[in-house]
Short mmCIF file of C-alpha atoms in Angstrom, two decimals:
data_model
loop_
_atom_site.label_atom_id
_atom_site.label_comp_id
_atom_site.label_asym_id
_atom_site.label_seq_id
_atom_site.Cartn_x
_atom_site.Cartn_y
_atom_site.Cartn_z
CA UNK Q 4 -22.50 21.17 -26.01
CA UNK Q 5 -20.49 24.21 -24.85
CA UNK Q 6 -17.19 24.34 -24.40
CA UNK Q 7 -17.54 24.72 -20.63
CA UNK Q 8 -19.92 21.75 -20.46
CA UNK Q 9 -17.47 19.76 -22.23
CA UNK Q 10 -14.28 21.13 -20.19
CA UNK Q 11 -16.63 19.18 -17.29
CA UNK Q 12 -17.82 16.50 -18.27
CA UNK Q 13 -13.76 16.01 -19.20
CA UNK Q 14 -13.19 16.20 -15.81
CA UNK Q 15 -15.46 14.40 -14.35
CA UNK Q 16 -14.37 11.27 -15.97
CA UNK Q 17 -11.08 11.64 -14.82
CA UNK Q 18 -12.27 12.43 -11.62
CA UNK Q 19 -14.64 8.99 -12.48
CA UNK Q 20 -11.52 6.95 -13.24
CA UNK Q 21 -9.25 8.19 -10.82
CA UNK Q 22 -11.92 6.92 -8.72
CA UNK Q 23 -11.99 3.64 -9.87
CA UNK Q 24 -8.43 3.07 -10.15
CA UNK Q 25 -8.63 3.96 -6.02
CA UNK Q 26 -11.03 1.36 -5.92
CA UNK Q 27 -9.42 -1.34 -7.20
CA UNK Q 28 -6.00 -0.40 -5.91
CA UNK Q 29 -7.67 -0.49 -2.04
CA UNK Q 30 -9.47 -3.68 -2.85
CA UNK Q 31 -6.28 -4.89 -4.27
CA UNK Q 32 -4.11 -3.95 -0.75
CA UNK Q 33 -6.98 -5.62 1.32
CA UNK Q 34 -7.32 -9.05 -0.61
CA UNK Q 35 -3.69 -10.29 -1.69
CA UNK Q 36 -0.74 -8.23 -0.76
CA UNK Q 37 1.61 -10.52 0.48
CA UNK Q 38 3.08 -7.88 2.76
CA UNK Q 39 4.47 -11.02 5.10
CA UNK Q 40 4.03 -14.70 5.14
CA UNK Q 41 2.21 -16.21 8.10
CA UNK Q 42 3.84 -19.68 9.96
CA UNK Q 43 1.27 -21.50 8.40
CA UNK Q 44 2.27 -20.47 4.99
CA UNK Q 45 5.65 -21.19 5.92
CA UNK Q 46 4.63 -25.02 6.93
CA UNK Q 47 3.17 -25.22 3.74
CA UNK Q 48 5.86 -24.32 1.70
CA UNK Q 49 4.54 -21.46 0.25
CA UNK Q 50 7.56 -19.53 1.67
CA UNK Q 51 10.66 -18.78 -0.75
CA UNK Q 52 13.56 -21.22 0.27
CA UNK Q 53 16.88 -19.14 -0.11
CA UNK Q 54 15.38 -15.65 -0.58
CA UNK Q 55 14.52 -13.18 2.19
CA UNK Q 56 11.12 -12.67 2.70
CA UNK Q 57 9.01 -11.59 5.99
CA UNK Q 58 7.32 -13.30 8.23
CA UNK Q 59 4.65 -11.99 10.62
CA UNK Q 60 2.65 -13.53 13.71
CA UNK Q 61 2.35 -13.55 17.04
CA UNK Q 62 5.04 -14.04 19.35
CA UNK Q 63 4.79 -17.29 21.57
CA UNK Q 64 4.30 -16.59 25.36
CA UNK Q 65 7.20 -17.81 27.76
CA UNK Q 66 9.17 -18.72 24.13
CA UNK Q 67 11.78 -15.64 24.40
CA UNK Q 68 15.44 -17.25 25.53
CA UNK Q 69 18.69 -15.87 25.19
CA UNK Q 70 21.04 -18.18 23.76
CA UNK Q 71 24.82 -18.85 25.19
CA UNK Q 72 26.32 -15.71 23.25
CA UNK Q 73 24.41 -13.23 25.19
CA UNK Q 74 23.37 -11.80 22.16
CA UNK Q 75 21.40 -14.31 20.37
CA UNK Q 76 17.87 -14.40 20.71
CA UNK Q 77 15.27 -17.35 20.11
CA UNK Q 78 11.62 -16.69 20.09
CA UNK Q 79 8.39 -18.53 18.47
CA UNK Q 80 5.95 -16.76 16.12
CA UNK Q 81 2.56 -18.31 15.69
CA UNK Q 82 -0.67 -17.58 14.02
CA UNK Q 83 -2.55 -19.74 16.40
CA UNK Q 84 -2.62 -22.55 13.76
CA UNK Q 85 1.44 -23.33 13.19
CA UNK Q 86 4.55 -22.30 15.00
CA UNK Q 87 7.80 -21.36 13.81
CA UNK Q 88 10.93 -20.94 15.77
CA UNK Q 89 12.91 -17.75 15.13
CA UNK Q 90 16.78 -16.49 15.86
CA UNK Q 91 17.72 -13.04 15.81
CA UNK Q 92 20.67 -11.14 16.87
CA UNK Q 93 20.40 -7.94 17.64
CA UNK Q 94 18.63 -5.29 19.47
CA UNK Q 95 14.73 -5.79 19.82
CA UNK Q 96 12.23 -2.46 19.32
CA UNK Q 97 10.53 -1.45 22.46
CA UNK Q 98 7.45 -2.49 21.47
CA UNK Q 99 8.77 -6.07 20.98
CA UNK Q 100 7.00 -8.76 24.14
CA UNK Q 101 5.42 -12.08 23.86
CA UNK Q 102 2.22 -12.24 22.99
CA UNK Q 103 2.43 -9.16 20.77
CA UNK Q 104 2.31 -9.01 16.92
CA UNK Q 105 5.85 -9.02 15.28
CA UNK Q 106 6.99 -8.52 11.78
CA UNK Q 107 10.52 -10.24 11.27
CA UNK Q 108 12.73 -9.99 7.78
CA UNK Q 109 14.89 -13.11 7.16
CA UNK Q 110 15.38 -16.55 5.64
CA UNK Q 111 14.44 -19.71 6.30
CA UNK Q 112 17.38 -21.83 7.26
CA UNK Q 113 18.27 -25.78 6.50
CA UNK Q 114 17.33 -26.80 10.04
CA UNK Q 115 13.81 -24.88 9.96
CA UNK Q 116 14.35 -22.75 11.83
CA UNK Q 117 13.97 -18.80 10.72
CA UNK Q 118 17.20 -16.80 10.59
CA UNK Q 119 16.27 -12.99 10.90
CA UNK Q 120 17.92 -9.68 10.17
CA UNK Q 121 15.56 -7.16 11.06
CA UNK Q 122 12.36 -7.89 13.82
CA UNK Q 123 10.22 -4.83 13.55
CA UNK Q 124 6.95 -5.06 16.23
CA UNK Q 125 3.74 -4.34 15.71
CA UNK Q 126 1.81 -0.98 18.05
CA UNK Q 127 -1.18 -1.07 19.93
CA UNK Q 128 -3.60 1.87 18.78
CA UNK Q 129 -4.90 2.42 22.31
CA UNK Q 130 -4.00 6.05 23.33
CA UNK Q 131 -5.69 5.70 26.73
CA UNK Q 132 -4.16 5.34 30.38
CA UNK Q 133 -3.55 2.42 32.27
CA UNK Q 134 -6.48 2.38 34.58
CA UNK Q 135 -9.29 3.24 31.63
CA UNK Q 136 -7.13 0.31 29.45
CA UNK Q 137 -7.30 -2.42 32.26
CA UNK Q 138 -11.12 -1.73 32.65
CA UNK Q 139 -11.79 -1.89 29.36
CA UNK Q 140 -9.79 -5.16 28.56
CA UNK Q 141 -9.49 -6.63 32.00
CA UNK Q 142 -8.43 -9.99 30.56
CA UNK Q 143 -5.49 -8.66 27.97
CA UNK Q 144 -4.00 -6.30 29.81
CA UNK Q 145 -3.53 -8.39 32.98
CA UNK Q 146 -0.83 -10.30 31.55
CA UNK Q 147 0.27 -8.43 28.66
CA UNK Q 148 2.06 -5.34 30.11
CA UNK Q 149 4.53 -6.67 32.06
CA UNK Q 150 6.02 -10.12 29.92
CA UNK Q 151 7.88 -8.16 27.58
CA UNK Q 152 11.54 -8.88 27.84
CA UNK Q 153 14.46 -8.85 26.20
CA UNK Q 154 15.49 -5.47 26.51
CA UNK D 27 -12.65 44.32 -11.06
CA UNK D 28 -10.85 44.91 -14.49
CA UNK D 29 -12.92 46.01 -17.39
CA UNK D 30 -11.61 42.46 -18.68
CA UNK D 31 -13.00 40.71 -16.13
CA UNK D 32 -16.44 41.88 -16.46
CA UNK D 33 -16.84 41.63 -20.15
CA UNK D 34 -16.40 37.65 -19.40
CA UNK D 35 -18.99 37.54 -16.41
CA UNK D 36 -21.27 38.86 -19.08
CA UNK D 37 -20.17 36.32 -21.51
CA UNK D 38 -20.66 34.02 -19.02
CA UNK D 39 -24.30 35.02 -18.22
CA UNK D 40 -25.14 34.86 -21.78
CA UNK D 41 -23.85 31.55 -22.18
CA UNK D 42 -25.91 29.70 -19.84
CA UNK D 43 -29.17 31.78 -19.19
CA UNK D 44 -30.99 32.47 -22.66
CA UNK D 45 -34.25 33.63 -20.83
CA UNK D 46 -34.38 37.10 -19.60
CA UNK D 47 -38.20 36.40 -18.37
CA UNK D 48 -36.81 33.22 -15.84
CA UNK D 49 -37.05 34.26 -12.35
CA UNK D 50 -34.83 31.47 -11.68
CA UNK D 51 -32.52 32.69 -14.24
CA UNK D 52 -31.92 36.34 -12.86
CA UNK D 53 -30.99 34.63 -8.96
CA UNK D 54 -28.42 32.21 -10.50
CA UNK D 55 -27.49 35.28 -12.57
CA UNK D 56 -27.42 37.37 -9.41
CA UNK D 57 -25.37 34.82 -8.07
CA UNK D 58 -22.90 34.62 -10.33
CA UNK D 59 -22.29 37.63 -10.68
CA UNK D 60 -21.09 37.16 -6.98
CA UNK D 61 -19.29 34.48 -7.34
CA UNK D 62 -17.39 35.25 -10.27
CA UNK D 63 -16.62 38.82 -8.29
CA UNK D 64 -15.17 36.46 -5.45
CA UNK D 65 -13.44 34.97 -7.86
CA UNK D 66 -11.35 37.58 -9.14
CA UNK D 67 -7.56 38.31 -8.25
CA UNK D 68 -8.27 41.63 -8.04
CA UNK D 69 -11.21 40.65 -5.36
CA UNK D 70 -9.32 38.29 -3.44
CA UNK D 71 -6.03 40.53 -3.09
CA UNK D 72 -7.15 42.85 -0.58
CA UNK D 73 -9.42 40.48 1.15
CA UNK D 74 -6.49 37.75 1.66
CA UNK D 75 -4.71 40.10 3.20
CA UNK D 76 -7.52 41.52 5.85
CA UNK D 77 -8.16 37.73 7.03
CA UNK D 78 -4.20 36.41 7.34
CA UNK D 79 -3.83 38.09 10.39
CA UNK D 80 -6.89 36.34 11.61
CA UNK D 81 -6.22 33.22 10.83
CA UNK D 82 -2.20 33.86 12.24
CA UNK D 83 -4.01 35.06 15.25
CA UNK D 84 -5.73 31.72 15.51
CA UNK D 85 -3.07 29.24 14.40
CA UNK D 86 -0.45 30.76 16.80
CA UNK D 87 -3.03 30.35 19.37
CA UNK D 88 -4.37 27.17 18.64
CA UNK D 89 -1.04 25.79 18.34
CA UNK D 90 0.42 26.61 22.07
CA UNK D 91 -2.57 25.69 23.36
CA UNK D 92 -2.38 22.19 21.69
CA UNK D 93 1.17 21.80 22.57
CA UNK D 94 0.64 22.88 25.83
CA UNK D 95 -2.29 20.31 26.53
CA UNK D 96 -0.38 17.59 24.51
CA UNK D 97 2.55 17.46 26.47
CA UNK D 98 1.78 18.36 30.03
CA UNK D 99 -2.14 17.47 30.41
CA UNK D 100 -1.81 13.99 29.18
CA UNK D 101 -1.35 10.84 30.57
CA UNK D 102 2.61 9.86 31.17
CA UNK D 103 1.82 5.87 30.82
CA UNK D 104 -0.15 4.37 28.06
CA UNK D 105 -1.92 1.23 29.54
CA UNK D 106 -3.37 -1.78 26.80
CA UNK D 107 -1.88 -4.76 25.28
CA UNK D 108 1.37 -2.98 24.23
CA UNK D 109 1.44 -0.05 25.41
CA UNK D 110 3.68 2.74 23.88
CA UNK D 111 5.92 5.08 26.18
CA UNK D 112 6.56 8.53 26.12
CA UNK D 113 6.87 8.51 22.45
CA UNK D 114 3.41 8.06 21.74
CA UNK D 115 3.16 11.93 22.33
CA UNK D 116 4.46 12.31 18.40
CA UNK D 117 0.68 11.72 17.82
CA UNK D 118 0.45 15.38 18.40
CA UNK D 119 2.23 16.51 15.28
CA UNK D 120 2.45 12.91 13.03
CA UNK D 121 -1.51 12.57 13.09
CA UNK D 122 -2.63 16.25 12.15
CA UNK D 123 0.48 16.74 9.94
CA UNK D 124 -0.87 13.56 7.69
CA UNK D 125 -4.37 14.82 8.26
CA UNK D 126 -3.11 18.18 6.54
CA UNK D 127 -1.31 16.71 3.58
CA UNK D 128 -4.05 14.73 2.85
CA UNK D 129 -6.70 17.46 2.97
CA UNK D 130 -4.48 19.80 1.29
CA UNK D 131 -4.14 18.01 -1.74
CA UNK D 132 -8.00 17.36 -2.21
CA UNK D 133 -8.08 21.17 -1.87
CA UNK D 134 -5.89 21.27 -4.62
CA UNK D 135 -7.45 19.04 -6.78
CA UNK D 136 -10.60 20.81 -6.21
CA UNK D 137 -9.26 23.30 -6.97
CA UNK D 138 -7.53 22.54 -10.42
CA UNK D 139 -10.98 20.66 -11.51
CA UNK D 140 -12.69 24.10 -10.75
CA UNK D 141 -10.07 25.93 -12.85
CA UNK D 142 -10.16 23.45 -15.64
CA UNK D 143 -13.92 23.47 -15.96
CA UNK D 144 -14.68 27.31 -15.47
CA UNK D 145 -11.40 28.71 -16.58
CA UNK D 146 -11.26 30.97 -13.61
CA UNK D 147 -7.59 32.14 -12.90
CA UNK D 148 -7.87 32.41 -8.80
CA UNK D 149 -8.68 28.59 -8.48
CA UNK D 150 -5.70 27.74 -10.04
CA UNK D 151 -3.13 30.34 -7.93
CA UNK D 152 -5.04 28.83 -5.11
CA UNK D 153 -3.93 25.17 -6.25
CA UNK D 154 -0.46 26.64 -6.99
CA UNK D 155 -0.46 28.15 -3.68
CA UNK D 156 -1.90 25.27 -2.06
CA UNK D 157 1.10 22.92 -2.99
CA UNK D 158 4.48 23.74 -0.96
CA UNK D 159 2.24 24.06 2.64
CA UNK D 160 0.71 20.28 1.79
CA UNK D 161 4.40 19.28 0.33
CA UNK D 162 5.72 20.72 3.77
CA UNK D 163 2.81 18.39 5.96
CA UNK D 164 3.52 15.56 3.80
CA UNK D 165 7.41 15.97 4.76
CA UNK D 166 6.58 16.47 7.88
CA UNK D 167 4.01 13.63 8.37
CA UNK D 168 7.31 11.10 6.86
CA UNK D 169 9.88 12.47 8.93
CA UNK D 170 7.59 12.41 12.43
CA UNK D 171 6.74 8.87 11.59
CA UNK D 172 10.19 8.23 10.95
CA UNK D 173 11.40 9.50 14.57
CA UNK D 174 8.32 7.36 16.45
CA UNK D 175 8.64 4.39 14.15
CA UNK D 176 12.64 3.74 15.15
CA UNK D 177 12.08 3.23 19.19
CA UNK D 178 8.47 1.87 18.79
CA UNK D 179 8.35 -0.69 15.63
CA UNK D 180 12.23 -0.73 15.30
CA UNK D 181 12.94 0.40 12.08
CA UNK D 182 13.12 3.83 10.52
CA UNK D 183 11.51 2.92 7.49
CA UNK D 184 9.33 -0.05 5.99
CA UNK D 185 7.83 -0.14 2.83
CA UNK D 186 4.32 -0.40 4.56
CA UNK D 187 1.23 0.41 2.54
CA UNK D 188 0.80 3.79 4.42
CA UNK D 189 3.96 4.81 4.15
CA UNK D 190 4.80 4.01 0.79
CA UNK D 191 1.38 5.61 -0.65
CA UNK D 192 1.97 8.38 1.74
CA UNK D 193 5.90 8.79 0.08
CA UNK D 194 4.11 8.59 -3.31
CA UNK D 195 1.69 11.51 -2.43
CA UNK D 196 4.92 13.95 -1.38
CA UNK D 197 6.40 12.67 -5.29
CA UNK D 198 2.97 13.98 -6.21
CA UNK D 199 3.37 17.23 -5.08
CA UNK D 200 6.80 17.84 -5.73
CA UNK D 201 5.81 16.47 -9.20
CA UNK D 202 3.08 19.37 -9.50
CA UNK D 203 5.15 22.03 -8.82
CA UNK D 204 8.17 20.64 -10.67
CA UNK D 205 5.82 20.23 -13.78
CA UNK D 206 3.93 23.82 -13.41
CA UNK D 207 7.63 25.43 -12.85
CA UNK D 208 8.94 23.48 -16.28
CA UNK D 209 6.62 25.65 -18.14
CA UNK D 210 6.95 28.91 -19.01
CA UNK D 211 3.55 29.83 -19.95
CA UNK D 212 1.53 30.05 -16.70
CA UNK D 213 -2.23 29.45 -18.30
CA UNK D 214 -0.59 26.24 -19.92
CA UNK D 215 1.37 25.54 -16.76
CA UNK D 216 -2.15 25.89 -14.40
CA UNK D 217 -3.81 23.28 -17.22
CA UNK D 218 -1.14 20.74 -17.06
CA UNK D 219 -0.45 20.48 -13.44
CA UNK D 220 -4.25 20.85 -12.41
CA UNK D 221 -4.29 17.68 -14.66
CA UNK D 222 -1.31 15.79 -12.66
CA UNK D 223 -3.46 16.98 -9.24
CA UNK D 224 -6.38 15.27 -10.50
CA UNK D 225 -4.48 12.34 -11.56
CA UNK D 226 -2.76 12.43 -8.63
CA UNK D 227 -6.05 12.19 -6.18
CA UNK D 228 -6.11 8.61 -6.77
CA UNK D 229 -3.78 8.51 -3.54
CA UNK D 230 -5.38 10.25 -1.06
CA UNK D 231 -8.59 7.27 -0.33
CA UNK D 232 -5.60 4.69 -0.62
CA UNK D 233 -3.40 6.32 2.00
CA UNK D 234 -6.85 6.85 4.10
CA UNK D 235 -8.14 2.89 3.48
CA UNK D 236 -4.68 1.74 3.40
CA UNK D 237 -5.24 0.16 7.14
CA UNK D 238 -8.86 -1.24 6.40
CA UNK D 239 -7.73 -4.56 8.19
CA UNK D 240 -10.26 -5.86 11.03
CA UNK D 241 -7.34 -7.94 12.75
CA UNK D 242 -4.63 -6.32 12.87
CA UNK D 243 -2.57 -9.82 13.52
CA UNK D 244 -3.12 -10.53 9.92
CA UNK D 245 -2.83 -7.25 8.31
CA UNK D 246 -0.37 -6.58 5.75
CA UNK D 247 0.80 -3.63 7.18
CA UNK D 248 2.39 -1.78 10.05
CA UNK D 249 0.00 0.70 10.66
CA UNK D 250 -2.91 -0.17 12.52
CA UNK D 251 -6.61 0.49 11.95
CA UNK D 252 -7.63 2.92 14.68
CA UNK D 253 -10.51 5.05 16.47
CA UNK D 254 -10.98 7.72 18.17
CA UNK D 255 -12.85 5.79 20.88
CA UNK D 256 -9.70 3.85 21.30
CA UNK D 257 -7.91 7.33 23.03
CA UNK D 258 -8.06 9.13 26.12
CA UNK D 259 -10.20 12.29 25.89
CA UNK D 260 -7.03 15.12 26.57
CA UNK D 261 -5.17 12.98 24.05
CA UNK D 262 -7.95 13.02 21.52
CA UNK D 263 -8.74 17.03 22.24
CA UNK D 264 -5.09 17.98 22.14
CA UNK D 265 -4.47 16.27 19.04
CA UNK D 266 -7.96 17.59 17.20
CA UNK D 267 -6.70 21.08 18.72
CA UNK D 268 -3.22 20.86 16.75
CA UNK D 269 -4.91 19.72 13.62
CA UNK D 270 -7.47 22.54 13.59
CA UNK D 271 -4.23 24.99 14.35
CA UNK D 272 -2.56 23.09 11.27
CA UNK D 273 -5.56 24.24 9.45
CA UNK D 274 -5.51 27.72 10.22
CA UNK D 275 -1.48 27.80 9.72
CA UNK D 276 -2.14 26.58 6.18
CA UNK D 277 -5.03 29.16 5.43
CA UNK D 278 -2.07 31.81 6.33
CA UNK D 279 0.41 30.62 4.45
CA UNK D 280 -1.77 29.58 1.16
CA UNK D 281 -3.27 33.29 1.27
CA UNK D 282 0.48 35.09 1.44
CA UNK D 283 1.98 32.83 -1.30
CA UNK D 284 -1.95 33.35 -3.70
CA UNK D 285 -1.16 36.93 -2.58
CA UNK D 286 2.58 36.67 -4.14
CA UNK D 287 1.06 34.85 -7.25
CA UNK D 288 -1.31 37.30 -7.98
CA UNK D 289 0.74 40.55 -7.85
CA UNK D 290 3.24 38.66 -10.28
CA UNK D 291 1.08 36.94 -12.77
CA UNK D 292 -1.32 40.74 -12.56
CA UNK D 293 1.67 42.43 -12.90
CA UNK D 294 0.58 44.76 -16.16
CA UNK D 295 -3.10 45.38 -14.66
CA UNK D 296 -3.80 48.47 -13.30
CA UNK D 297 -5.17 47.53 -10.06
CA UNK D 298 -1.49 46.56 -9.59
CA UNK D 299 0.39 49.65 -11.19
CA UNK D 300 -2.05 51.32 -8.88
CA UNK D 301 -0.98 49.75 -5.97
CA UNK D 302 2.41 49.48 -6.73
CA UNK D 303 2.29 53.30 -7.14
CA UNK D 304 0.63 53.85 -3.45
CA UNK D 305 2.93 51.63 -1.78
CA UNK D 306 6.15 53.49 -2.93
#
């Protein structure tokens, strides 16, 4: 073999194995990164007890309330199989509405209920105008748009 | 072409095509002989510098009209599930930015694979030129995100797959350049960091499959899978117009810095001295 030949073949295993390592680090991401815990995990315990961890779902329409304070917000997140009631003080992103996805950081406190320090929301990936949005989704969008609250 | 140069073509030529009777033989020699002339610092000097002016031409232009159409011939309301407000207009910049920093580092890998396996000098300026403009996108692609994800998600950072794969690609580069400037020797600088590029491409199909979730109300991550069908034509044009203007920005830049590169790592040729003579 010449040394040119070898110099490839060289790199095209790493180029192989870098390859592979993609592979498995993709298939890895899709299958079990525990990025957030869903209600239902929660339920089942599966949740850390005194340890912050994130939960995501979907927030519970006609569940936002403002508490006494003013400041204190109570909402539930579901993922359509158990519900879990969540307080948070604090400013919510615009993005934030009932029936959206949300993404809250927190712990799970003594009374069940989910005590959270950070709510991050979850974006829609339609770029299109309101018109072209409601005829494509006639059903979503009727009731989606204008719910949010709490800003 | 330096005398240098040639002698290796010919090397070259003798290495791989024993048969002077091949028909076959004498076209790949024929076009090797091209390539390898393309190839050539001395080659690609002049010619780099006849097409940046082109491709400045067609960035600047490219650019204001993308901006242009992006900000004033879009829609003002989003409608959808959740729609986004003005903000959503960052797509302009954020999207073709990542695009960029992506594409730019397989061209560098490409690159550095190319210059390991035929040991030609240019591919690996190219790479080394290559790496501050896809550093810059990648930079760019964090801090844009950054600004949008604040009023829209709520946070300015979240160690999302994207964004933390996207964070490790910008350690990548800065690790490239870091490692080729830590050695003195410039052939054995080009071999080690082509080596880290390659390496380093394991990143780019995870940050692109990083959002391979079909319901997004159970993916592990902030980002979103997304499709072009899903956006309104002027916003889809506008942003397709900035990326190709990204593009041509990064053709200018990469040939000015490979032009740099080449006048200081050629610096005792005489094609330089030459030059260097003319110009003063």
């Amino acid at each position: 073999m010449k040394a040119r030949h070898k110099r490839f073949v060289f790199v095209a295993l790493a180029i192989l194995g870098v390859g592979i390592a993609a592979a498995l680090a993709i298939s890895a991401m899709r299958s079990n990164l525990s990025y957030f815990f869903s209600p239902s995990q929660v339920a089942a315990g599966e949740a850390p007890t005194n340890a912050l961890f994130r939960l995501g779902g979907l927030v519970v329409k006609d569940s936002l309330a403002r508490q006494g304070d003013g400041l204190t917000l109570t909402f539930a997140v579901t993922d359509n199989a158990a519900t879990l009631s969540v307080s948070y003080t604090g400013i919510l992103p615009d993005l934030f509405g009932e029936g959206q996805g949300v993404v809250a950081k927190g712990r799970l406190g003594e009374d069940g209920v989910f005590y959270a320090e950070e709510v991050l929301a979850k974006h829609d990936e339609s770029y299109m105008p309101p018109e072209v949005a409601d005829s494509l989704r006639p059903v979503q969008a009727a009731d989606g748009t204008e719910t949010a609250a709490g800003r | 072409m330096g005398s240098d140069d040639y002698s290796r073509v010919v090397l070259n030529i003798q290495w791989s095509c024993n048969s002077p009777t091949c028909v076959l033989c004498a076209f790949a020699v024929q076009i090797k002989m091209k390539l390898f002339r393309f190839f050539s610092p001395a080659t690609f000097y002049p010619l780099a510098g006849r097409l940046t002016p082109w491709f400045a031409a067609l960035a600047a232009a490219t650019l204001l009209i993308g901006l242009y159409w992006g900000f004033f011939e879009t829609p003002n309301r989003l409608g959808g599930t959740n729609p986004q407000k003005e903000y959503y207009r960052i797509i302009f910049i954020h999207v073709p930015a990542a695009w960029m920093s992506m594409w730019l580092y397989l061209v560098m890998a490409v690159y550095s694979a190319v210059g390991l396996v035929f040991n030609t000098r240019l591919s690996f300026m190219l790479a080394r030129a290559a790496a501050p403009t896809g550093a810059l996108f990648t930079f760019l692609a964090l801090w844009t995100g950054a600004l949008w994800g604040h009023p829209s998600w709520g946070t300015w950072w979240d160690w999302d797959p994207r964004l933390t794969s996207e964070l490790i690609l910008f350690f990548l580069y800065i690790g490239y350049l870091a490692l080729h400037s830590a050695i003195d020797d410039p052939r054995r600088a080009d071999r080690a960091s082509a080596l880290l590029a390659i390496v380093g491409l394991v990143m780019v199909p995870v940050i692109f499959w990083s959002v391979n979730c079909p319901d997004p109300n159970k993916c592990a991550a902030l980002h979103q899978r997304s499709s072009m069908a899903n956006m309104e034509p002027n916003i889809l044009w506008s942003m397709l117009i900035m990326t190709f203007g990204l593009w041509m920005y990064s053709f200018v830049t990469i040939f000015m810095r490979v032009r740099n590169i080449i006048l200081i790592r050629e610096a005792d040729t005489t094609w330089v001295k030459e030059l260097v003579a003319r110009e003063q």
